[in-house]
Amino acid sequence: MSMLTPPGLGGKYRIRGDRYPRMRRPRRRGRVLAVALSGAAALAVLGWGTLQLVDIFSADAPAKATDPGNAKAADCASPAAAVRPGARGSAHLPKPGDVTVNVLNATSRTGLARDTADELEKRGFTVGKVANAPAGLAKEIKGTGVLIGAPGAENTARLKTLATQLKGEEIRYDERDGDALDLVLGEKFTELTEEKAATAALAGPAAPRPSASTPHDPTTC
């Protein structure tokens, strides 16, 4: 036994040589590793659950109206939506021969109603009465002219056909018998719209023809 060994001690506590043994705590590497693995597994489960929730809510959410692709598909599915309501160039407007017009002069210029009625007849319209406008109505006409007809979809379409012949017109509705329209000429009226421009407005915009050499793009109408 070494001289450094205290009395009564021996065995594994026996000191050999001239150094004392160091009492170290056993390392707990296994516990640290287990804690690290548990944390990583918890994070993985949390991330997977988040992705599942995002997928569920994304599938249920409606397509946004601002999506250019959805807007394009909606326009293609409903061609009528591309036509502005009340547009003069609609292909569904009645023909001039289906429109009967009473031409009334609300100005002090003599012969204005007759000259205008003759021009409308040349363009295919059916002319009814040609006269001066009633005194009360004449005072109300401040612009180019006023188109008047009975309410209803058919008369509205006829008014739009007549409106292609006059710039700066005002459209009104009143209760009347029959489907004849009134064209009341105002002080600012000089002449009807140029015939070529009026005819083009009645025909509507021509649809472009697809080129035979150009492949069809499924993203277009």
Short mmCIF file of C-alpha atoms in Angstrom, two decimals:
data_model
loop_
_atom_site.label_atom_id
_atom_site.label_comp_id
_atom_site.label_asym_id
_atom_site.label_seq_id
_atom_site.Cartn_x
_atom_site.Cartn_y
_atom_site.Cartn_z
CA MET A 1 0.00 0.00 0.00
CA SER A 2 1.24 3.47 -0.80
CA MET A 3 2.19 5.84 1.89
CA LEU A 4 -0.44 8.22 0.45
CA THR A 5 -3.31 5.81 1.12
CA PRO A 6 -5.26 6.91 4.21
CA PRO A 7 -5.59 4.37 6.91
CA GLY A 8 -8.58 2.05 6.55
CA LEU A 9 -8.98 2.65 2.77
CA GLY A 10 -8.17 0.24 0.07
CA GLY A 11 -9.61 -1.47 -2.92
CA LYS A 12 -10.62 0.88 -5.74
CA TYR A 13 -9.94 3.91 -3.58
CA ARG A 14 -6.40 2.86 -3.00
CA ILE A 15 -4.02 5.47 -4.22
CA ARG A 16 -1.03 4.28 -6.07
CA GLY A 17 1.88 6.40 -6.90
CA ASP A 18 2.02 10.05 -5.97
CA ARG A 19 -1.32 11.36 -7.54
CA TYR A 20 -4.85 11.47 -6.17
CA PRO A 21 -7.65 10.05 -8.38
CA ARG A 22 -10.10 12.65 -9.85
CA MET A 23 -13.76 12.07 -9.02
CA ARG A 24 -15.66 12.89 -12.32
CA ARG A 25 -19.38 12.59 -12.92
CA PRO A 26 -20.31 10.06 -15.59
CA ARG A 27 -21.11 11.75 -18.91
CA ARG A 28 -24.77 11.68 -19.98
CA ARG A 29 -24.33 11.68 -23.73
CA GLY A 30 -27.20 9.27 -24.22
CA ARG A 31 -29.70 11.61 -22.55
CA VAL A 32 -28.56 14.65 -24.57
CA LEU A 33 -28.83 12.70 -27.82
CA ALA A 34 -32.34 11.49 -26.95
CA VAL A 35 -33.50 15.08 -26.21
CA ALA A 36 -32.08 16.33 -29.53
CA LEU A 37 -33.79 13.58 -31.52
CA SER A 38 -37.13 14.24 -29.78
CA GLY A 39 -36.94 17.95 -30.62
CA ALA A 40 -36.19 17.27 -34.28
CA ALA A 41 -39.10 14.84 -34.52
CA ALA A 42 -41.48 17.37 -32.95
CA LEU A 43 -40.43 20.05 -35.44
CA ALA A 44 -40.91 17.66 -38.36
CA VAL A 45 -44.44 16.73 -37.20
CA LEU A 46 -45.34 20.41 -36.72
CA GLY A 47 -44.11 21.34 -40.21
CA TRP A 48 -46.00 18.48 -41.84
CA GLY A 49 -49.22 19.46 -40.09
CA THR A 50 -48.83 23.09 -41.23
CA LEU A 51 -48.40 22.01 -44.86
CA GLN A 52 -51.54 19.85 -44.65
CA LEU A 53 -53.61 22.78 -43.35
CA VAL A 54 -52.31 25.08 -46.10
CA ASP A 55 -53.22 22.50 -48.77
CA ILE A 56 -56.75 22.07 -47.37
CA PHE A 57 -57.55 25.79 -47.23
CA SER A 58 -55.94 26.43 -50.63
CA ALA A 59 -58.12 23.74 -52.25
CA ASP A 60 -61.31 25.18 -50.73
CA ALA A 61 -60.55 28.83 -51.53
CA PRO A 62 -62.39 30.18 -54.66
CA ALA A 63 -60.36 31.45 -57.57
CA LYS A 64 -59.64 35.15 -57.33
CA ALA A 65 -61.50 37.38 -59.78
CA THR A 66 -58.31 39.37 -60.31
CA ASP A 67 -56.52 36.31 -61.70
CA PRO A 68 -55.83 37.19 -65.39
CA GLY A 69 -56.34 33.55 -66.39
CA ASN A 70 -59.76 33.38 -64.73
CA ALA A 71 -60.81 36.73 -66.20
CA LYS A 72 -59.78 35.54 -69.66
CA ALA A 73 -61.72 32.31 -69.27
CA ALA A 74 -64.81 34.23 -68.15
CA ASP A 75 -64.62 36.52 -71.19
CA CYS A 76 -64.28 33.54 -73.53
CA ALA A 77 -67.18 31.71 -71.91
CA SER A 78 -69.50 34.69 -72.26
CA PRO A 79 -68.89 36.61 -75.53
CA ALA A 80 -71.84 38.89 -74.79
CA ALA A 81 -69.95 40.23 -71.78
CA ALA A 82 -67.40 41.84 -74.10
CA VAL A 83 -70.11 43.99 -75.73
CA ARG A 84 -70.71 47.19 -73.84
CA PRO A 85 -74.41 47.58 -72.97
CA GLY A 86 -76.00 50.16 -75.20
CA ALA A 87 -73.15 50.16 -77.72
CA ARG A 88 -74.23 51.52 -81.07
CA GLY A 89 -72.19 48.99 -82.98
CA SER A 90 -74.18 46.00 -81.77
CA ALA A 91 -74.88 43.41 -84.44
CA HIS A 92 -78.40 42.94 -82.99
CA LEU A 93 -79.69 46.44 -83.76
CA PRO A 94 -82.77 46.60 -85.99
CA LYS A 95 -82.32 47.61 -89.62
CA PRO A 96 -83.24 51.17 -90.62
CA GLY A 97 -86.21 49.81 -92.60
CA ASP A 98 -87.69 48.50 -89.33
CA VAL A 99 -87.64 51.97 -87.74
CA THR A 100 -90.37 54.56 -88.31
CA VAL A 101 -89.30 58.14 -87.53
CA ASN A 102 -91.32 61.33 -87.04
CA VAL A 103 -89.01 64.27 -87.75
CA LEU A 104 -89.87 67.39 -85.75
CA ASN A 105 -88.21 70.80 -86.08
CA ALA A 106 -87.61 72.61 -82.79
CA THR A 107 -85.61 75.42 -84.42
CA SER A 108 -86.48 78.57 -86.33
CA ARG A 109 -84.89 77.29 -89.52
CA THR A 110 -87.47 76.60 -92.18
CA GLY A 111 -87.33 73.30 -94.05
CA LEU A 112 -84.89 71.63 -91.63
CA ALA A 113 -87.25 68.78 -90.75
CA ARG A 114 -88.08 68.05 -94.41
CA ASP A 115 -84.43 67.98 -95.52
CA THR A 116 -83.52 65.67 -92.64
CA ALA A 117 -86.47 63.37 -93.34
CA ASP A 118 -85.46 63.07 -97.00
CA GLU A 119 -81.93 62.10 -95.99
CA LEU A 120 -83.22 59.48 -93.54
CA GLU A 121 -85.38 57.98 -96.30
CA LYS A 122 -82.30 57.69 -98.51
CA ARG A 123 -80.62 55.74 -95.73
CA GLY A 124 -83.47 53.27 -95.51
CA PHE A 125 -85.55 54.63 -92.63
CA THR A 126 -89.33 54.82 -92.77
CA VAL A 127 -90.45 58.41 -92.27
CA GLY A 128 -93.76 59.17 -90.59
CA LYS A 129 -94.82 62.70 -89.71
CA VAL A 130 -92.71 65.73 -90.68
CA ALA A 131 -93.65 68.89 -88.76
CA ASN A 132 -92.64 71.55 -86.29
CA ALA A 133 -92.16 70.44 -82.68
CA PRO A 134 -94.81 71.46 -80.13
CA ALA A 135 -93.99 74.81 -78.52
CA GLY A 136 -93.53 73.31 -75.06
CA LEU A 137 -91.12 70.65 -76.33
CA ALA A 138 -89.20 73.06 -78.54
CA LYS A 139 -88.15 75.12 -75.52
CA GLU A 140 -86.59 72.05 -73.88
CA ILE A 141 -84.29 71.14 -76.75
CA LYS A 142 -80.96 72.80 -76.02
CA GLY A 143 -78.56 70.49 -77.81
CA THR A 144 -78.34 68.69 -81.15
CA GLY A 145 -81.58 66.78 -80.85
CA VAL A 146 -83.72 64.43 -78.79
CA LEU A 147 -84.90 60.93 -79.68
CA ILE A 148 -88.19 59.93 -78.06
CA GLY A 149 -89.91 56.54 -77.98
CA ALA A 150 -92.12 54.34 -75.86
CA PRO A 151 -90.41 52.30 -73.12
CA GLY A 152 -89.56 48.68 -73.89
CA ALA A 153 -86.67 46.60 -75.16
CA GLU A 154 -87.74 46.71 -78.83
CA ASN A 155 -88.17 50.48 -78.87
CA THR A 156 -84.87 50.89 -77.04
CA ALA A 157 -83.16 48.92 -79.83
CA ARG A 158 -84.87 51.08 -82.48
CA LEU A 159 -83.74 54.23 -80.68
CA LYS A 160 -80.15 52.96 -80.76
CA THR A 161 -80.44 52.37 -84.51
CA LEU A 162 -81.68 55.93 -85.01
CA ALA A 163 -78.97 57.24 -82.68
CA THR A 164 -76.29 56.07 -85.13
CA GLN A 165 -77.48 58.84 -87.47
CA LEU A 166 -77.10 61.73 -85.02
CA LYS A 167 -74.22 62.95 -82.87
CA GLY A 168 -74.78 64.38 -79.41
CA GLU A 169 -78.35 63.13 -79.19
CA GLU A 170 -80.42 62.68 -76.03
CA ILE A 171 -82.77 59.71 -75.60
CA ARG A 172 -86.08 60.00 -73.75
CA TYR A 173 -89.10 57.76 -73.18
CA ASP A 174 -92.79 58.61 -72.98
CA GLU A 175 -96.12 56.84 -73.08
CA ARG A 176 -97.40 56.59 -76.66
CA ASP A 177 -99.30 54.31 -78.97
CA GLY A 178 -97.36 52.44 -81.63
CA ASP A 179 -93.63 52.04 -82.10
CA ALA A 180 -92.88 55.20 -84.13
CA LEU A 181 -90.02 57.31 -82.82
CA ASP A 182 -89.66 61.08 -82.69
CA LEU A 183 -86.50 62.83 -83.86
CA VAL A 184 -86.68 66.38 -82.50
CA LEU A 185 -84.02 68.60 -84.06
CA GLY A 186 -82.42 71.19 -81.75
CA GLU A 187 -80.68 74.51 -82.33
CA LYS A 188 -77.22 72.88 -82.41
CA PHE A 189 -78.21 70.46 -85.15
CA THR A 190 -76.43 70.98 -88.47
CA GLU A 191 -76.59 67.64 -90.28
CA LEU A 192 -76.87 63.91 -89.74
CA THR A 193 -73.81 61.75 -89.08
CA GLU A 194 -71.86 61.02 -92.24
CA GLU A 195 -73.56 58.08 -93.97
CA LYS A 196 -70.44 55.93 -94.16
CA ALA A 197 -69.77 56.32 -90.43
CA ALA A 198 -73.43 55.67 -89.57
CA THR A 199 -73.47 52.51 -91.71
CA ALA A 200 -70.30 51.26 -90.04
CA ALA A 201 -71.84 51.87 -86.61
CA LEU A 202 -74.92 49.85 -87.58
CA ALA A 203 -72.80 46.96 -88.86
CA GLY A 204 -70.75 46.79 -85.68
CA PRO A 205 -67.03 46.01 -85.36
CA ALA A 206 -65.85 43.28 -87.71
CA ALA A 207 -64.40 40.20 -86.02
CA PRO A 208 -60.78 39.46 -87.10
CA ARG A 209 -60.37 36.29 -89.12
CA PRO A 210 -57.86 33.75 -87.74
CA SER A 211 -54.81 33.13 -89.93
CA ALA A 212 -54.50 29.62 -91.35
CA SER A 213 -50.74 29.61 -90.74
CA THR A 214 -51.03 30.70 -87.11
CA PRO A 215 -51.73 27.89 -84.58
CA HIS A 216 -54.64 28.43 -82.27
CA ASP A 217 -53.71 29.65 -78.80
CA PRO A 218 -55.94 27.89 -76.23
CA THR A 219 -55.51 30.83 -73.85
CA THR A 220 -57.33 33.18 -76.24
CA CYS A 221 -60.98 33.29 -77.25
#
